[in-house]
Coordinates of C-alpha atoms in Angstrom, one line a residue:
M174 CA 83.0 90.2 146.4
P175 CA 81.4 93.2 147.9
I176 CA 77.9 94.0 146.7
S177 CA 78.8 97.5 145.6
R178 CA 81.5 96.1 143.3
I179 CA 79.1 93.6 141.8
R180 CA 76.6 96.4 141.1
H181 CA 79.3 98.4 139.3
L182 CA 80.3 95.4 137.2
V183 CA 76.7 94.7 136.1
A184 CA 76.2 98.3 135.2
F185 CA 79.4 98.4 133.2
T186 CA 78.5 95.2 131.3
A187 CA 75.0 96.4 130.5
L188 CA 76.4 99.8 129.3
S189 CA 78.9 98.0 127.1
V190 CA 76.3 95.8 125.5
L191 CA 74.0 98.7 124.8
T192 CA 76.9 100.7 123.3
L193 CA 77.9 97.8 121.1
A194 CA 74.3 97.2 120.0
G195 CA 73.9 100.9 119.2
C196 CA 77.1 101.0 117.1
T197 CA 76.2 97.9 115.2
S198 CA 72.8 99.3 114.3
E199 CA 74.2 102.6 113.0
D200 CA 76.8 100.8 111.0
D201 CA 74.2 98.6 109.4
I202 CA 72.0 101.5 108.6
Q203 CA 74.9 103.4 107.1
N204 CA 76.0 100.4 105.1
K205 CA 72.5 99.9 103.7
T206 CA 72.4 103.6 102.8
V207 CA 75.6 103.7 100.9
A208 CA 75.4 100.2 99.4
P209 CA 75.7 100.8 95.6
R210 CA 73.1 99.5 93.2
Y211 CA 74.1 97.7 90.1
V212 CA 72.6 99.2 86.9
K213 CA 72.9 98.8 83.2
L214 CA 74.5 101.8 81.5
A215 CA 74.4 103.0 77.9
E216 CA 76.7 105.4 76.2
V217 CA 75.3 108.6 74.6
S218 CA 76.0 108.2 70.9
T219 CA 75.6 110.0 67.6
V220 CA 72.3 110.0 65.6
P221 CA 72.2 107.2 63.0
A222 CA 72.2 108.3 59.4
F223 CA 68.4 107.7 58.9
D224 CA 69.3 107.9 55.3
E225 CA 67.5 104.8 53.9
F226 CA 63.8 103.9 54.0
T227 CA 61.9 101.1 52.3
F228 CA 58.2 101.3 51.3
P229 CA 55.7 98.9 49.7
A230 CA 54.6 100.4 46.3
V231 CA 52.0 99.9 43.7
V232 CA 52.7 100.3 40.0
S233 CA 50.4 102.7 38.1
A234 CA 50.1 104.4 34.7
V235 CA 51.0 108.0 34.2
K236 CA 47.3 108.7 33.6
T237 CA 44.2 106.7 32.8
V238 CA 41.5 108.2 30.5
D239 CA 38.1 107.0 29.3
L240 CA 37.7 107.4 25.6
S241 CA 34.3 108.6 24.4
F242 CA 32.7 110.2 21.3
E243 CA 31.3 113.8 21.4
V244 CA 28.4 112.8 19.1
S245 CA 25.9 110.0 19.2
G246 CA 25.7 107.2 16.7
R247 CA 26.2 103.5 15.9
L248 CA 29.7 102.0 16.1
V249 CA 30.8 100.6 12.7
Q250 CA 34.5 100.1 13.3
T251 CA 36.7 99.5 16.4
D252 CA 40.3 98.6 16.9
L253 CA 40.4 98.2 20.7
T254 CA 41.9 94.9 21.7
T255 CA 42.4 94.8 25.4
G256 CA 46.0 94.7 26.4
N257 CA 47.3 96.0 23.1
D258 CA 49.8 98.9 22.9
I259 CA 48.7 101.6 20.5
E260 CA 50.6 104.6 19.1
E261 CA 49.4 108.2 19.3
G262 CA 47.2 109.2 16.4
K263 CA 46.0 105.6 15.6
L264 CA 42.3 105.4 14.5
L265 CA 40.6 103.4 17.3
A266 CA 36.8 103.7 16.6
T267 CA 34.3 105.1 14.1
I268 CA 30.6 105.7 14.3
D269 CA 28.4 105.8 11.1
R270 CA 29.4 108.9 9.3
Q271 CA 26.6 109.1 6.7
P272 CA 24.1 111.1 8.7
F273 CA 26.9 113.6 9.5
E274 CA 28.0 113.8 5.9
R275 CA 24.5 114.5 4.8
R276 CA 24.3 117.2 7.4
V277 CA 27.4 118.8 6.0
D278 CA 26.0 118.7 2.5
E279 CA 22.7 120.2 3.7
Q280 CA 24.5 123.1 5.5
R281 CA 26.8 123.7 2.5
T282 CA 23.7 124.1 0.3
R283 CA 22.1 126.5 2.7
L284 CA 25.2 128.5 2.8
E285 CA 25.3 128.8 -0.9
Q286 CA 21.7 129.7 -1.0
S287 CA 22.1 132.4 1.6
K288 CA 25.1 133.8 -0.3
R289 CA 23.1 134.1 -3.5
E290 CA 20.3 135.8 -1.5
L291 CA 22.8 138.2 0.1
D292 CA 24.3 139.2 -3.3
R293 CA 20.8 139.9 -4.7
I294 CA 19.8 142.0 -1.7
E295 CA 23.1 144.0 -1.9
K296 CA 22.4 144.9 -5.5
M297 CA 18.8 146.0 -4.7
Y298 CA 20.1 148.0 -1.8
A299 CA 22.6 149.8 -4.0
Q300 CA 19.7 150.8 -6.2
K301 CA 17.7 151.8 -3.1
L302 CA 15.0 149.3 -3.8
V303 CA 15.2 147.7 -0.3
A304 CA 15.6 149.0 3.2
Q305 CA 18.7 148.7 5.4
S306 CA 16.9 146.2 7.7
T307 CA 16.4 143.8 4.7
L308 CA 20.1 143.9 4.0
D309 CA 21.0 143.3 7.6
T310 CA 18.7 140.3 7.8
A311 CA 20.3 138.8 4.7
K312 CA 23.8 139.2 6.2
T313 CA 22.7 137.6 9.4
T314 CA 21.2 134.6 7.6
Y315 CA 24.5 134.1 5.6
E316 CA 26.6 134.3 8.8
L317 CA 24.4 131.8 10.6
A318 CA 24.7 129.5 7.6
E319 CA 28.5 129.7 7.9
I320 CA 28.4 128.8 11.5
E321 CA 26.0 125.9 10.9
L322 CA 28.3 124.5 8.2
K323 CA 31.3 124.7 10.5
T324 CA 29.4 122.9 13.3
A325 CA 28.3 120.2 10.8
K326 CA 31.9 119.6 9.7
Q327 CA 33.1 119.5 13.3
D328 CA 30.4 116.9 14.2
L329 CA 31.6 114.9 11.2
S330 CA 35.2 114.9 12.6
Y331 CA 33.9 113.7 15.9
T332 CA 32.7 110.5 14.4
Q333 CA 36.2 109.1 14.5
L334 CA 38.3 108.6 17.6
Y335 CA 42.1 108.6 17.5
A336 CA 44.6 107.6 20.2
P337 CA 45.5 110.9 22.2
F338 CA 48.9 109.5 23.2
D339 CA 50.9 106.3 23.2
A340 CA 48.9 104.0 25.4
K341 CA 47.8 100.5 26.4
V342 CA 44.1 99.5 26.0
S343 CA 43.2 98.7 29.6
Q344 CA 39.5 97.8 29.0
R345 CA 37.0 97.8 26.1
L346 CA 33.6 99.0 27.4
V347 CA 31.4 98.9 24.3
E348 CA 31.2 96.3 21.5
N349 CA 31.2 97.1 17.8
N350 CA 27.7 97.8 16.2
S351 CA 26.4 99.1 19.4
F352 CA 24.6 102.5 19.6
V353 CA 26.6 104.9 21.8
A354 CA 25.5 108.2 23.1
A355 CA 27.8 111.2 23.3
G356 CA 30.0 111.1 26.3
T357 CA 29.6 107.3 26.9
P358 CA 33.0 105.7 27.5
I359 CA 33.8 103.1 25.0
A360 CA 37.4 102.1 26.2
R361 CA 39.8 102.9 28.9
L362 CA 43.4 103.8 28.0
Q363 CA 46.5 103.9 30.2
D364 CA 49.5 106.1 29.5
V365 CA 52.5 103.8 30.0
S366 CA 55.1 106.1 28.6
K367 CA 56.6 105.9 32.1
I368 CA 56.1 103.5 34.9
Y369 CA 54.9 105.1 38.1
F370 CA 55.5 103.7 41.6
N371 CA 53.1 105.0 44.3
I372 CA 54.2 104.8 47.9
N373 CA 52.5 106.0 51.2
V374 CA 54.8 107.8 53.6
P375 CA 53.7 108.2 57.3
E376 CA 53.1 111.8 58.4
R377 CA 55.7 111.7 61.1
L378 CA 58.3 110.4 58.8
L379 CA 57.6 112.9 56.1
T380 CA 57.6 115.8 58.6
A381 CA 60.8 114.7 60.2
N382 CA 62.6 114.6 56.8
L383 CA 60.8 117.5 55.0
N384 CA 63.9 119.6 54.4
R385 CA 66.1 116.7 53.2
G386 CA 66.8 116.0 49.6
I387 CA 66.6 112.6 47.9
E388 CA 70.0 111.3 47.2
Q389 CA 68.8 108.3 45.2
A390 CA 65.8 106.0 44.9
S391 CA 65.3 102.6 43.4
A392 CA 62.5 100.1 42.9
S393 CA 62.2 96.3 42.8
L394 CA 59.5 93.8 42.3
T395 CA 58.3 92.1 45.4
T396 CA 58.9 88.8 43.7
E397 CA 62.6 89.6 43.0
E398 CA 64.1 92.0 45.5
T399 CA 67.6 91.2 44.5
Q400 CA 67.4 93.3 41.4
W401 CA 66.9 97.1 41.9
Y402 CA 66.2 99.7 39.2
P403 CA 66.8 103.5 39.5
V404 CA 63.7 105.7 39.8
N405 CA 63.1 109.4 39.9
Y406 CA 60.9 111.5 42.2
V407 CA 57.8 113.0 40.5
E408 CA 55.5 114.5 43.1
H409 CA 53.8 114.1 46.4
N410 CA 50.5 115.0 47.9
T411 CA 50.5 118.0 50.3
Q412 CA 47.5 116.7 52.3
P413 CA 47.5 113.4 54.2
D414 CA 44.9 110.6 53.7
P415 CA 42.3 111.3 56.4
V416 CA 42.2 107.7 57.5
S417 CA 45.8 106.4 57.3
Q418 CA 47.5 109.8 57.9
T419 CA 49.9 109.1 55.1
Y420 CA 51.1 111.1 52.1
E421 CA 51.2 109.6 48.6
V422 CA 54.6 110.0 46.9
V423 CA 55.2 109.1 43.3
F424 CA 58.4 107.9 41.7
A425 CA 58.9 107.1 38.0
M426 CA 61.1 105.1 35.6
E427 CA 61.3 104.6 31.9
P428 CA 59.7 101.4 30.6
R429 CA 62.3 98.5 30.4
A430 CA 62.1 95.6 28.1
D431 CA 63.7 93.4 30.8
L432 CA 61.1 94.5 33.4
P433 CA 57.5 93.8 32.2
L434 CA 55.4 95.8 34.6
T435 CA 51.7 96.4 34.4
P436 CA 49.6 98.8 36.4
G437 CA 48.5 97.3 39.7
A438 CA 51.7 95.2 40.2
R439 CA 53.3 95.1 43.6
A440 CA 56.8 96.5 44.1
V441 CA 59.2 97.9 46.7
V442 CA 60.8 101.4 46.6
K443 CA 64.0 102.2 48.5
V444 CA 64.8 105.9 49.2
S445 CA 68.1 107.3 50.4
L446 CA 68.1 110.8 51.8
Q447 CA 70.8 113.4 52.1
G448 CA 72.2 114.6 55.4
S449 CA 70.7 114.1 58.8
P450 CA 67.3 115.4 60.2
F451 CA 69.0 115.9 63.6
P452 CA 72.5 117.2 63.1
D453 CA 72.9 118.4 66.7
G454 CA 71.1 115.5 68.4
V455 CA 72.3 112.5 70.4
V456 CA 70.9 109.1 70.9
V457 CA 70.1 107.0 74.1
P458 CA 67.9 103.9 74.6
V459 CA 64.2 104.6 75.0
Q460 CA 64.4 102.9 78.5
S461 CA 66.7 105.7 79.7
L462 CA 63.9 108.3 79.5
V463 CA 62.1 109.3 82.7
G464 CA 59.2 111.7 83.0
D465 CA 56.5 112.5 80.4
K466 CA 55.6 115.1 77.8
A467 CA 53.6 117.2 80.2
S468 CA 56.3 117.5 83.0
G469 CA 59.3 117.1 80.7
F470 CA 61.8 114.3 80.1
G471 CA 65.1 113.5 81.7
V472 CA 67.9 110.9 81.9
W473 CA 70.1 109.8 84.8
V474 CA 73.7 110.5 83.9
Y475 CA 76.5 108.4 85.6
N476 CA 79.6 110.0 86.9
E477 CA 82.5 107.5 86.6
S478 CA 84.7 109.2 89.2
S479 CA 82.1 109.6 92.0
K480 CA 79.9 106.6 91.0
L481 CA 76.9 108.9 91.5
V482 CA 74.0 109.6 89.2
N483 CA 72.2 112.9 88.6
K484 CA 69.2 113.7 86.5
V485 CA 69.6 115.9 83.4
S486 CA 66.7 117.4 81.6
V487 CA 66.4 116.7 77.8
T488 CA 64.2 117.4 74.9
V489 CA 62.9 114.4 72.9
E490 CA 63.2 115.2 69.2
H491 CA 62.3 111.8 67.7
I492 CA 61.7 108.2 68.8
H493 CA 62.7 105.4 66.4
E494 CA 62.1 101.8 67.5
D495 CA 64.2 101.2 70.6
F496 CA 66.2 104.5 70.8
A497 CA 65.4 108.2 71.3
V498 CA 67.0 111.2 69.6
L499 CA 67.6 114.0 72.2
S500 CA 68.7 117.6 72.4
G501 CA 70.0 119.3 75.5
S502 CA 73.2 119.3 77.5
L503 CA 74.2 115.7 77.0
A504 CA 77.6 115.1 75.6
L505 CA 78.8 112.2 73.4
G506 CA 80.5 109.5 75.4
E507 CA 78.6 110.2 78.6
K508 CA 76.8 107.2 80.2
V509 CA 73.2 107.1 81.2
V510 CA 71.2 104.5 83.2
A511 CA 69.6 102.3 80.5
A512 CA 67.6 100.0 82.8
G513 CA 65.8 100.8 86.1
A514 CA 65.9 104.5 85.5
T515 CA 62.7 105.0 87.4
K516 CA 64.3 103.7 90.6
M517 CA 67.1 106.3 90.6
R518 CA 67.4 109.3 92.9
A519 CA 69.7 112.2 93.0
D520 CA 73.3 111.4 94.1
M521 CA 72.6 107.8 94.3
K522 CA 75.6 105.6 94.2
V523 CA 75.6 102.9 91.5
L524 CA 78.0 100.5 89.8
P525 CA 77.9 99.4 86.2
Y526 CA 76.4 95.9 85.7
E527 CA 78.9 93.9 83.6
G528 CA 76.7 90.8 83.3
E529 CA 77.4 87.2 84.1
K530 CA 81.1 86.1 83.7

């Protein structure tokens, strides 16, 4: 074979190999570029009702007051058995009345004396035997005697303590025959005309549901959560606890013979709310979110026809456990990347991961 022909054949073979190698390399790169990634998708759904919440509660009395005398003296009678129920108006304690009765008699005598003196001065004044100043002094003495008698009678009434309302004797603080000073508590009373349930609601939960009404509420003992009793909303604090950042909310129920509750008992309160706090929102898994609060959040939306994903900006309204409530241009039924969202890029081709079969 001529040398020139051999040279042409070698050159052609080398060119063919290089051409084949070049084509293979480009194909490989292209295949790697367009090879779809399998991802887990989640459907954009409606916001759950968020209509029922359960809170631990503590049973309390409507009010607790310390009973005390407004005068000082020695206790001579008490009817303050701890734990007893008492009716409004019942005599609970008495201090020695004799010194106060003597005081009333003394002031009554002084009043009578000042009245006689005033009558005498008035007659003398009519006869122009005394000056106007003497008459004025007699009148003042009589008026002061009236005041002193009223004060003495009032102090006498303060020697007996009566139940200010239907109550339970929570604690007896002073024993009978003890000397008590005015203002010293002798017993603690609890108003149990209603049963109060105190719960603490987190600030974020109260704020999110501030404009929603309570549809119904019920309470149960922690020892028997199968039986629930209806309760009514009473009030709530408008300032949070500085440590726990929770608001105290109070519910109440009428006392029940079949439910013996005492202040301090542990219970559970279940509250159902009306409507939805996010009527225009949608829900996606928390893992779908990309971005942050400073730069803004987004999700990768999957296009079923093109198999491509594109990022859509959203506003996070609320996060609850493992899902997020969003507002924005997302539509119900659309699918978003639920796992591996941080590895996505615009117009990236993906396929839904169906799991092991």
